[in-house]
């Protein structure tokens, strides 16, 4: 395993291009595009203000930079460095910007979600879509790029509009049976649209492409409901993370629940492996704290070498007492991700913040638990093989595979807190992002660029 040198970064804005050849990163108002193979700067672009969002086009030929404070989007071309495009939303403002799947249209959402403006880079034409809903996930594209579903709010009711992306014609428009829709997401095969309601009402709705309601699911009533949703890559399963600390798996044939995955605070099943992170040279008197490590403790871990130990049963996991009289309490399953091969599901229960739970999807049972010394901030699956990378905001990156797990200290001078991760599409390298810097971790044996 090798690490590149450290490069400057701001806003955690660093992304690999979809074709895997380039790596874009931002420092204030400058955008640098590097070749992944050499890490040499290929192009350096200067924007009109501090960049707040970047996104590659699907064909990796263009990259957009959004400056929400100024209501501006600038687009740069890799093939023609002298060409550029500036989109100014003016007094309407700007809160979100994204590419269409064809990489030739940009969708800008104005302030207060008054409308979405569709700008064409080819014809310079402009289209408008009214009434987009302000919610967590209001736009979703099918994997093949043919259709876009949009959540709308009009006359105090939720609606879904399905558009054809080639000409932005409205294909279907129907009312959603929700009180206050929070998110929508297409299944990977593009045949089913999942819609979920506000956390105040537990409701999952599944619609076909032509707007027919295929199924409705409610696990319980009179309590906080859905917190997260994830499709399996095969579209066979829909995982629903709930505020009660359970994941419910729905099947694609009947849309009924096939199993409930609980996250207990004590594990005493000898068939489950629990890996606990531990300091290699623990300091006297700081052995087992009965509470989650504070941020200061997480910072001190950045300079301490750690390792994993297999815990003996029973294992009591560190829990966090939630503040229940405030909005968005830290309870329930807030993060989930299926492995690309469909074999495993990784989850995090927010009131057991230091643990990552890995479930065997084929056997529908708990497989492994990894308990970290600090709260888990991020995890992401390798796109090519069964390998999970984990970051806790300290100076280590953690890797798990069915063969075992390891803790690797990022070998850089000064503080480097891993706040975000980003895999290359080939599964090597892995980009590690901190507040002001980023570096690449090369996992294979051959040497990466210095």
Short mmCIF file of C-alpha atoms in Angstrom, two decimals:
data_model
loop_
_atom_site.label_atom_id
_atom_site.label_comp_id
_atom_site.label_asym_id
_atom_site.label_seq_id
_atom_site.Cartn_x
_atom_site.Cartn_y
_atom_site.Cartn_z
CA UNK A 1 0.00 0.00 0.00
CA UNK A 2 1.38 3.39 -1.05
CA UNK A 3 0.27 7.00 -0.61
CA UNK A 4 0.69 9.97 -2.90
CA UNK A 5 1.91 13.36 -1.76
CA UNK A 6 -0.67 15.65 -0.15
CA UNK A 7 -2.46 18.26 -2.28
CA UNK A 8 -4.45 21.31 -1.19
CA UNK A 9 -8.23 21.14 -1.19
CA UNK A 10 -11.24 23.16 -0.06
CA UNK A 11 -14.83 22.16 0.62
CA UNK A 12 -14.13 18.41 0.24
CA UNK A 13 -14.48 19.02 -3.52
CA UNK A 14 -12.53 16.29 -5.27
CA UNK A 15 -13.98 13.81 -7.79
CA UNK A 16 -12.72 11.22 -10.24
CA UNK A 17 -14.02 11.53 -13.80
CA UNK A 18 -16.51 8.82 -14.87
CA UNK A 19 -13.98 7.36 -17.33
CA UNK A 20 -11.38 7.15 -14.54
CA UNK A 21 -8.68 9.13 -16.37
CA UNK A 22 -8.87 12.41 -14.45
CA UNK A 23 -9.19 13.76 -10.92
CA UNK A 24 -10.73 17.20 -10.33
CA UNK A 25 -10.09 19.15 -7.13
CA UNK A 26 -10.87 22.67 -5.95
CA UNK A 27 -8.94 25.23 -3.93
CA UNK A 28 -11.16 28.25 -3.27
CA UNK A 29 -11.96 29.58 -6.78
CA UNK A 30 -9.46 27.43 -8.70
CA UNK A 31 -10.23 24.09 -10.32
CA UNK A 32 -7.34 21.70 -11.02
CA UNK A 33 -7.74 18.67 -13.26
CA UNK A 34 -5.03 16.02 -12.86
CA UNK A 35 -4.25 12.85 -14.75
CA UNK A 36 -4.82 9.94 -12.38
CA UNK A 37 -1.87 7.99 -13.80
CA UNK A 38 0.74 10.68 -13.06
CA UNK A 39 -1.10 13.19 -10.79
CA UNK A 40 0.32 15.95 -13.01
CA UNK A 41 -1.97 18.97 -13.51
CA UNK A 42 -3.54 18.77 -16.97
CA UNK A 43 -5.67 21.91 -16.77
CA UNK A 44 -6.04 24.73 -14.26
CA UNK A 45 -9.21 26.82 -14.43
CA UNK A 46 -10.06 30.02 -12.55
CA UNK A 47 -13.68 30.67 -11.60
CA UNK A 48 -15.35 33.96 -10.72
CA UNK A 49 -15.94 33.09 -7.06
CA UNK A 50 -15.38 30.33 -4.51
CA UNK A 51 -16.55 26.98 -5.88
CA UNK A 52 -19.22 25.22 -3.81
CA UNK A 53 -20.04 22.24 -6.03
CA UNK A 54 -18.37 20.37 -8.91
CA UNK A 55 -19.71 17.62 -11.15
CA UNK A 56 -18.35 15.77 -14.19
CA UNK A 57 -20.48 15.19 -17.27
CA UNK A 58 -21.16 11.50 -17.93
CA UNK A 59 -18.71 11.40 -20.87
CA UNK A 60 -15.93 13.11 -18.83
CA UNK A 61 -15.57 15.89 -21.44
CA UNK A 62 -17.00 18.72 -19.33
CA UNK A 63 -17.01 19.74 -15.70
CA UNK A 64 -19.36 22.22 -14.06
CA UNK A 65 -18.53 24.45 -11.11
CA UNK A 66 -21.42 25.96 -9.15
CA UNK A 67 -21.09 29.15 -7.12
CA UNK A 68 -24.38 29.25 -5.25
CA UNK A 69 -23.72 32.55 -3.46
CA UNK A 70 -23.36 34.32 -6.80
CA UNK A 71 -26.07 32.34 -8.63
CA UNK A 72 -23.45 31.27 -11.18
CA UNK A 73 -22.44 28.06 -12.94
CA UNK A 74 -19.28 27.84 -15.04
CA UNK A 75 -18.63 24.93 -17.38
CA UNK A 76 -15.17 23.94 -18.62
CA UNK A 77 -14.14 21.68 -21.49
CA UNK A 78 -11.21 19.30 -21.28
CA UNK A 79 -10.96 18.87 -25.06
CA UNK A 80 -11.06 22.61 -25.76
CA UNK A 81 -9.49 24.49 -22.82
CA UNK A 82 -10.29 27.88 -24.40
CA UNK A 83 -14.01 27.09 -24.54
CA UNK A 84 -16.08 27.85 -21.51
CA UNK A 85 -19.66 28.56 -20.57
CA UNK A 86 -21.15 30.83 -17.91
CA UNK A 87 -24.75 30.48 -16.70
CA UNK A 88 -26.07 33.31 -14.54
CA UNK A 89 -29.42 32.74 -12.84
CA UNK A 90 -29.53 36.40 -11.80
CA UNK A 91 -32.06 37.47 -9.20
CA UNK A 92 -33.68 34.00 -9.20
CA UNK A 93 -30.64 32.68 -7.31
CA UNK A 94 -29.27 29.15 -7.27
CA UNK A 95 -29.43 26.33 -4.70
CA UNK A 96 -28.57 23.24 -6.77
CA UNK A 97 -27.00 22.36 -10.12
CA UNK A 98 -26.51 19.03 -11.87
CA UNK A 99 -25.87 17.45 -15.27
CA UNK A 100 -28.45 15.59 -17.28
CA UNK A 101 -27.34 12.05 -18.21
CA UNK A 102 -26.41 13.09 -21.78
CA UNK A 103 -23.81 15.56 -20.48
CA UNK A 104 -25.16 18.35 -22.71
CA UNK A 105 -27.85 19.86 -20.47
CA UNK A 106 -27.55 21.47 -17.04
CA UNK A 107 -30.41 21.56 -14.54
CA UNK A 108 -30.33 24.54 -12.17
CA UNK A 109 -32.72 24.82 -9.22
CA UNK A 110 -33.50 28.42 -8.25
CA UNK A 111 -33.85 29.79 -4.74
CA UNK A 112 -37.01 28.84 -2.86
CA UNK A 113 -37.38 25.98 -5.41
CA UNK A 114 -39.49 28.20 -7.65
CA UNK A 115 -38.39 26.36 -10.80
CA UNK A 116 -35.76 24.22 -12.47
CA UNK A 117 -34.04 25.74 -15.50
CA UNK A 118 -32.77 23.30 -18.15
CA UNK A 119 -29.91 24.85 -20.15
CA UNK A 120 -28.72 23.22 -23.38
CA UNK A 121 -25.01 23.54 -24.18
CA UNK A 122 -25.63 22.52 -27.80
CA UNK A 123 -28.51 24.75 -28.87
CA UNK A 124 -28.32 27.35 -26.07
CA UNK A 125 -32.04 26.81 -25.57
CA UNK A 126 -33.69 27.14 -22.15
CA UNK A 127 -36.59 25.14 -20.70
CA UNK A 128 -38.38 25.64 -17.39
CA UNK A 129 -39.94 23.11 -15.03
CA UNK A 130 -42.22 24.58 -12.39
CA UNK A 131 -43.00 23.57 -8.81
CA UNK A 132 -39.97 21.40 -7.88
CA UNK A 133 -40.26 20.30 -4.28
CA UNK A 134 -37.68 21.32 -1.68
CA UNK A 135 -36.76 17.95 -0.17
CA UNK A 136 -33.76 15.69 0.49
CA UNK A 137 -33.83 13.91 -2.86
CA UNK A 138 -36.26 15.41 -5.34
CA UNK A 139 -34.61 14.51 -8.67
CA UNK A 140 -33.59 11.04 -9.83
CA UNK A 141 -32.47 9.70 -13.23
CA UNK A 142 -32.78 6.13 -14.47
CA UNK A 143 -29.44 4.32 -14.82
CA UNK A 144 -29.71 4.26 -18.64
CA UNK A 145 -30.27 8.04 -18.69
CA UNK A 146 -33.61 7.87 -20.53
CA UNK A 147 -35.96 9.19 -17.84
CA UNK A 148 -35.99 11.72 -15.02
CA UNK A 149 -38.45 11.67 -12.13
CA UNK A 150 -39.10 14.94 -10.32
CA UNK A 151 -40.93 15.50 -7.02
CA UNK A 152 -43.29 18.48 -7.17
CA UNK A 153 -45.42 20.37 -4.66
CA UNK A 154 -48.50 22.26 -5.82
CA UNK A 155 -51.82 23.09 -4.16
CA UNK A 156 -50.47 21.61 -0.89
CA UNK A 157 -50.13 18.15 -2.51
CA UNK A 158 -47.19 16.05 -3.68
CA UNK A 159 -46.86 15.04 -7.32
CA UNK A 160 -44.37 13.09 -9.43
CA UNK A 161 -43.50 14.06 -12.99
CA UNK A 162 -41.59 11.70 -15.28
CA UNK A 163 -39.72 13.37 -18.17
CA UNK A 164 -38.01 11.96 -21.25
CA UNK A 165 -34.43 13.26 -21.01
CA UNK A 166 -33.83 13.36 -24.78
CA UNK A 167 -36.34 16.19 -25.40
CA UNK A 168 -37.63 17.03 -21.86
CA UNK A 169 -41.19 16.11 -22.80
CA UNK A 170 -43.52 15.17 -19.95
CA UNK A 171 -44.20 11.42 -20.04
CA UNK A 172 -46.31 10.98 -16.90
CA UNK A 173 -47.68 13.21 -14.16
CA UNK A 174 -49.43 11.74 -11.13
CA UNK A 175 -50.25 12.55 -7.52
CA UNK A 176 -48.19 10.81 -4.84
CA UNK A 177 -50.07 9.38 -1.88
CA UNK A 178 -47.85 11.15 0.67
CA UNK A 179 -48.32 13.80 3.35
CA UNK A 180 -44.93 15.46 2.84
CA UNK A 181 -42.71 13.58 0.39
CA UNK A 182 -39.01 13.49 1.37
CA UNK A 183 -37.26 11.50 -1.38
CA UNK A 184 -37.55 9.52 -4.61
CA UNK A 185 -35.16 7.04 -6.23
CA UNK A 186 -35.32 4.79 -9.29
CA UNK A 187 -34.40 1.14 -8.97
CA UNK A 188 -31.11 0.40 -10.83
CA UNK A 189 -33.07 -1.36 -13.58
CA UNK A 190 -35.23 1.75 -14.09
CA UNK A 191 -38.55 -0.11 -13.77
CA UNK A 192 -39.70 0.99 -10.31
CA UNK A 193 -39.65 4.33 -8.52
CA UNK A 194 -39.41 4.30 -4.71
CA UNK A 195 -41.05 7.23 -2.92
CA UNK A 196 -40.86 7.81 0.84
CA UNK A 197 -42.79 10.10 3.12
CA UNK A 198 -41.80 12.40 5.96
CA UNK A 199 -40.31 10.80 9.06
CA UNK A 200 -43.54 11.67 10.88
CA UNK A 201 -45.43 9.05 8.86
CA UNK A 202 -43.93 5.67 7.96
CA UNK A 203 -44.74 5.14 4.29
CA UNK A 204 -42.87 3.69 1.30
CA UNK A 205 -44.61 3.84 -2.09
CA UNK A 206 -43.51 1.97 -5.22
CA UNK A 207 -44.61 3.23 -8.63
CA UNK A 208 -44.15 1.82 -12.12
CA UNK A 209 -42.77 3.90 -14.99
CA UNK A 210 -46.30 4.68 -16.18
CA UNK A 211 -47.37 5.97 -12.76
CA UNK A 212 -49.25 2.93 -11.41
CA UNK A 213 -48.96 2.35 -7.66
CA UNK A 214 -47.45 -1.12 -7.35
CA UNK A 215 -47.29 -1.32 -3.57
CA UNK A 216 -47.39 0.65 -0.35
CA UNK A 217 -45.49 -0.37 2.78
CA UNK A 218 -45.88 0.77 6.39
CA UNK A 219 -44.00 -0.97 9.22
CA UNK A 220 -45.62 0.87 12.16
CA UNK A 221 -47.55 4.00 13.09
CA UNK A 222 -47.40 6.86 15.61
CA UNK A 223 -43.62 7.00 15.77
CA UNK A 224 -40.74 8.40 13.69
CA UNK A 225 -40.56 6.39 10.47
CA UNK A 226 -38.21 6.12 7.47
CA UNK A 227 -34.69 7.53 7.82
CA UNK A 228 -32.82 6.05 4.83
CA UNK A 229 -33.50 4.01 1.70
CA UNK A 230 -31.15 1.95 -0.50
CA UNK A 231 -31.71 -0.23 -3.56
CA UNK A 232 -29.63 -3.35 -4.09
CA UNK A 233 -27.60 -3.27 -7.35
CA UNK A 234 -29.72 -6.11 -8.75
CA UNK A 235 -32.98 -4.21 -7.98
CA UNK A 236 -34.20 -7.34 -6.14
CA UNK A 237 -34.19 -5.74 -2.68
CA UNK A 238 -35.14 -2.40 -1.21
CA UNK A 239 -33.57 -1.72 2.20
CA UNK A 240 -35.49 0.70 4.42
CA UNK A 241 -33.65 2.12 7.44
CA UNK A 242 -35.94 3.27 10.23
CA UNK A 243 -35.81 5.40 13.35
CA UNK A 244 -36.51 2.31 15.48
CA UNK A 245 -32.97 1.04 14.72
CA UNK A 246 -34.02 -1.67 12.24
CA UNK A 247 -33.52 -2.26 8.53
CA UNK A 248 -36.43 -3.84 6.70
CA UNK A 249 -35.73 -5.63 3.43
CA UNK A 250 -38.52 -5.63 0.84
CA UNK A 251 -38.47 -8.08 -2.10
CA UNK A 252 -39.16 -7.07 -5.71
CA UNK A 253 -41.81 -9.72 -6.42
CA UNK A 254 -44.48 -8.98 -3.83
CA UNK A 255 -42.92 -5.86 -2.21
CA UNK A 256 -43.49 -7.50 1.17
CA UNK A 257 -40.91 -7.49 3.95
CA UNK A 258 -38.74 -10.61 3.92
CA UNK A 259 -36.65 -9.85 7.00
CA UNK A 260 -35.97 -7.33 9.75
CA UNK A 261 -32.35 -6.54 10.64
CA UNK A 262 -32.03 -5.24 14.21
CA UNK A 263 -29.01 -3.41 15.68
CA UNK A 264 -28.76 -4.56 19.31
CA UNK A 265 -26.37 -2.88 21.74
CA UNK A 266 -25.13 -6.28 22.97
CA UNK A 267 -23.96 -9.07 20.67
CA UNK A 268 -23.64 -12.59 22.08
CA UNK A 269 -23.93 -14.79 18.99
CA UNK A 270 -20.62 -16.69 18.62
CA UNK A 271 -21.15 -16.95 14.85
CA UNK A 272 -20.79 -13.17 14.49
CA UNK A 273 -17.27 -11.71 14.36
CA UNK A 274 -16.82 -8.40 16.17
CA UNK A 275 -13.64 -6.48 15.35
CA UNK A 276 -12.75 -3.79 17.89
CA UNK A 277 -10.24 -1.08 17.06
CA UNK A 278 -7.60 -0.70 19.76
CA UNK A 279 -4.47 1.35 20.24
CA UNK A 280 -1.27 -0.58 19.67
CA UNK A 281 0.31 1.07 22.71
CA UNK A 282 -2.65 2.08 24.90
CA UNK A 283 -2.08 4.87 27.37
CA UNK A 284 -2.41 4.03 31.04
CA UNK A 285 -5.86 4.61 32.46
CA UNK A 286 -7.63 5.23 29.13
CA UNK A 287 -8.57 1.63 28.44
CA UNK A 288 -12.34 1.27 28.21
CA UNK A 289 -14.43 4.42 28.37
CA UNK A 290 -18.17 3.85 28.97
CA UNK A 291 -19.07 6.57 26.45
CA UNK A 292 -18.31 7.51 22.84
CA UNK A 293 -14.95 9.21 22.26
CA UNK A 294 -15.31 13.00 21.92
CA UNK A 295 -13.87 14.90 18.96
CA UNK A 296 -10.72 15.78 20.86
CA UNK A 297 -10.08 12.10 21.43
CA UNK A 298 -10.65 11.42 17.74
CA UNK A 299 -7.96 14.00 16.93
CA UNK A 300 -5.49 12.37 19.29
CA UNK A 301 -6.03 9.07 17.48
CA UNK A 302 -4.61 10.58 14.29
CA UNK A 303 -1.10 10.23 15.68
CA UNK A 304 -1.62 6.85 17.36
CA UNK A 305 -1.22 3.54 15.57
CA UNK A 306 -4.23 1.29 15.95
CA UNK A 307 -5.13 -2.30 15.14
CA UNK A 308 -8.19 -4.55 15.13
CA UNK A 309 -8.78 -7.22 17.76
CA UNK A 310 -11.41 -9.94 17.63
CA UNK A 311 -13.66 -9.38 20.64
CA UNK A 312 -14.83 -12.24 22.82
CA UNK A 313 -18.57 -12.69 23.41
CA UNK A 314 -20.67 -11.09 24.69
CA UNK A 315 -19.79 -7.64 23.28
CA UNK A 316 -21.42 -4.43 24.50
CA UNK A 317 -21.23 -1.64 21.93
CA UNK A 318 -20.85 2.02 22.86
CA UNK A 319 -24.16 3.84 22.61
CA UNK A 320 -25.11 7.48 22.41
CA UNK A 321 -28.05 8.81 24.38
CA UNK A 322 -30.09 10.83 21.87
CA UNK A 323 -31.59 14.22 22.58
CA UNK A 324 -35.21 13.39 21.82
CA UNK A 325 -36.73 16.85 22.31
CA UNK A 326 -34.98 18.27 19.21
CA UNK A 327 -35.54 17.77 15.50
CA UNK A 328 -33.62 15.03 13.66
CA UNK A 329 -32.53 13.03 16.74
CA UNK A 330 -29.43 10.88 16.37
CA UNK A 331 -31.25 7.57 16.45
CA UNK A 332 -32.06 4.99 13.81
CA UNK A 333 -30.34 3.68 10.70
CA UNK A 334 -29.14 6.75 8.83
CA UNK A 335 -26.60 5.24 6.41
CA UNK A 336 -26.78 2.10 4.27
CA UNK A 337 -24.90 0.76 1.25
CA UNK A 338 -25.06 -2.51 -0.69
CA UNK A 339 -21.81 -3.98 -2.01
CA UNK A 340 -21.62 -3.91 -5.85
CA UNK A 341 -21.75 -7.72 -6.01
CA UNK A 342 -25.02 -7.71 -4.01
CA UNK A 343 -23.57 -10.04 -1.33
CA UNK A 344 -23.30 -7.59 1.59
CA UNK A 345 -25.11 -4.62 3.12
CA UNK A 346 -23.25 -2.14 5.34
CA UNK A 347 -25.25 -0.04 7.83
CA UNK A 348 -24.75 2.49 10.61
CA UNK A 349 -27.18 2.96 13.47
CA UNK A 350 -26.82 6.61 14.51
CA UNK A 351 -27.16 5.99 18.24
CA UNK A 352 -24.38 3.35 18.07
CA UNK A 353 -22.13 5.75 16.14
CA UNK A 354 -18.81 3.89 16.40
CA UNK A 355 -20.02 0.67 14.76
CA UNK A 356 -20.37 -0.46 11.14
CA UNK A 357 -22.65 -3.47 10.69
CA UNK A 358 -22.06 -5.77 7.71
CA UNK A 359 -24.90 -8.11 6.78
CA UNK A 360 -24.85 -11.22 4.59
CA UNK A 361 -27.57 -10.53 2.03
CA UNK A 362 -27.79 -14.13 0.78
CA UNK A 363 -28.36 -15.55 4.26
CA UNK A 364 -30.09 -12.41 5.58
CA UNK A 365 -28.11 -12.39 8.81
CA UNK A 366 -25.46 -10.32 10.56
CA UNK A 367 -21.97 -11.24 9.37
CA UNK A 368 -19.47 -8.82 10.95
CA UNK A 369 -19.46 -5.76 13.23
CA UNK A 370 -16.55 -3.30 13.26
CA UNK A 371 -16.39 -1.06 16.32
CA UNK A 372 -14.14 1.97 15.95
CA UNK A 373 -12.60 4.16 18.64
CA UNK A 374 -14.34 7.23 17.17
CA UNK A 375 -17.73 7.79 15.48
CA UNK A 376 -17.91 6.58 11.88
CA UNK A 377 -18.23 9.53 9.51
CA UNK A 378 -18.22 7.77 6.15
CA UNK A 379 -17.96 4.40 4.47
CA UNK A 380 -17.98 3.34 0.82
CA UNK A 381 -17.72 0.08 -1.09
CA UNK A 382 -15.00 -0.63 -3.64
CA UNK A 383 -16.82 -0.58 -7.03
CA UNK A 384 -14.92 -3.66 -8.29
CA UNK A 385 -14.58 -6.07 -5.38
CA UNK A 386 -15.98 -6.84 -1.94
CA UNK A 387 -14.00 -4.29 0.04
CA UNK A 388 -15.30 -1.54 2.33
CA UNK A 389 -13.38 1.64 3.20
CA UNK A 390 -14.27 3.47 6.44
CA UNK A 391 -13.34 6.92 7.74
CA UNK A 392 -13.84 8.26 11.27
CA UNK A 393 -12.43 11.78 10.97
CA UNK A 394 -9.03 10.69 12.31
CA UNK A 395 -5.68 10.00 10.67
CA UNK A 396 -6.50 6.43 9.65
CA UNK A 397 -8.36 4.70 6.86
CA UNK A 398 -9.93 1.32 7.63
CA UNK A 399 -10.49 -1.47 5.13
CA UNK A 400 -12.67 -4.56 5.48
CA UNK A 401 -13.07 -7.55 3.19
CA UNK A 402 -14.35 -11.10 3.89
CA UNK A 403 -10.70 -12.05 4.44
CA UNK A 404 -10.32 -9.62 7.37
CA UNK A 405 -9.80 -5.96 8.19
CA UNK A 406 -6.97 -3.52 8.73
CA UNK A 407 -6.25 -0.07 10.10
CA UNK A 408 -3.83 2.07 8.08
CA UNK A 409 -2.35 5.33 9.30
CA UNK A 410 -2.13 8.04 6.63
CA UNK A 411 1.63 8.79 6.53
CA UNK A 412 1.59 12.58 6.25
CA UNK A 413 3.11 15.34 8.33
CA UNK A 414 0.72 17.27 10.56
CA UNK A 415 -2.97 16.55 11.02
CA UNK A 416 -4.86 14.74 8.27
CA UNK A 417 -8.43 13.92 9.32
CA UNK A 418 -10.19 11.60 6.85
CA UNK A 419 -13.61 13.24 6.46
CA UNK A 420 -14.62 11.70 3.11
CA UNK A 421 -13.63 8.86 0.78
CA UNK A 422 -13.85 8.45 -2.97
CA UNK A 423 -13.03 5.23 -4.87
CA UNK A 424 -11.64 5.18 -8.39
CA UNK A 425 -13.93 3.17 -10.69
CA UNK A 426 -11.23 0.47 -10.98
CA UNK A 427 -11.08 0.09 -7.19
CA UNK A 428 -7.57 1.55 -7.04
CA UNK A 429 -6.65 4.22 -5.97
CA UNK A 430 -8.80 5.48 -3.11
CA UNK A 431 -8.97 9.26 -2.57
CA UNK A 432 -8.85 10.41 1.07
CA UNK A 433 -10.25 13.89 1.72
CA UNK A 434 -9.63 16.10 4.73
CA UNK A 435 -10.71 19.67 5.41
CA UNK A 436 -7.79 21.35 3.61
CA UNK A 437 -5.97 18.51 1.82
CA UNK A 438 -6.38 15.25 -0.07
CA UNK A 439 -4.15 12.35 -1.03
CA UNK A 440 -4.49 9.08 -2.91
CA UNK A 441 -4.05 5.65 -1.37
CA UNK A 442 -2.79 2.98 -3.82
CA UNK A 443 -3.91 -0.39 -2.55
CA UNK A 444 -2.23 -2.75 -5.01
CA UNK A 445 1.41 -3.80 -4.81
CA UNK A 446 2.68 -1.80 -7.76
CA UNK A 447 4.02 1.63 -6.91
CA UNK A 448 1.78 4.62 -7.48
CA UNK A 449 3.02 8.03 -8.65
CA UNK A 450 4.98 9.96 -6.07
#
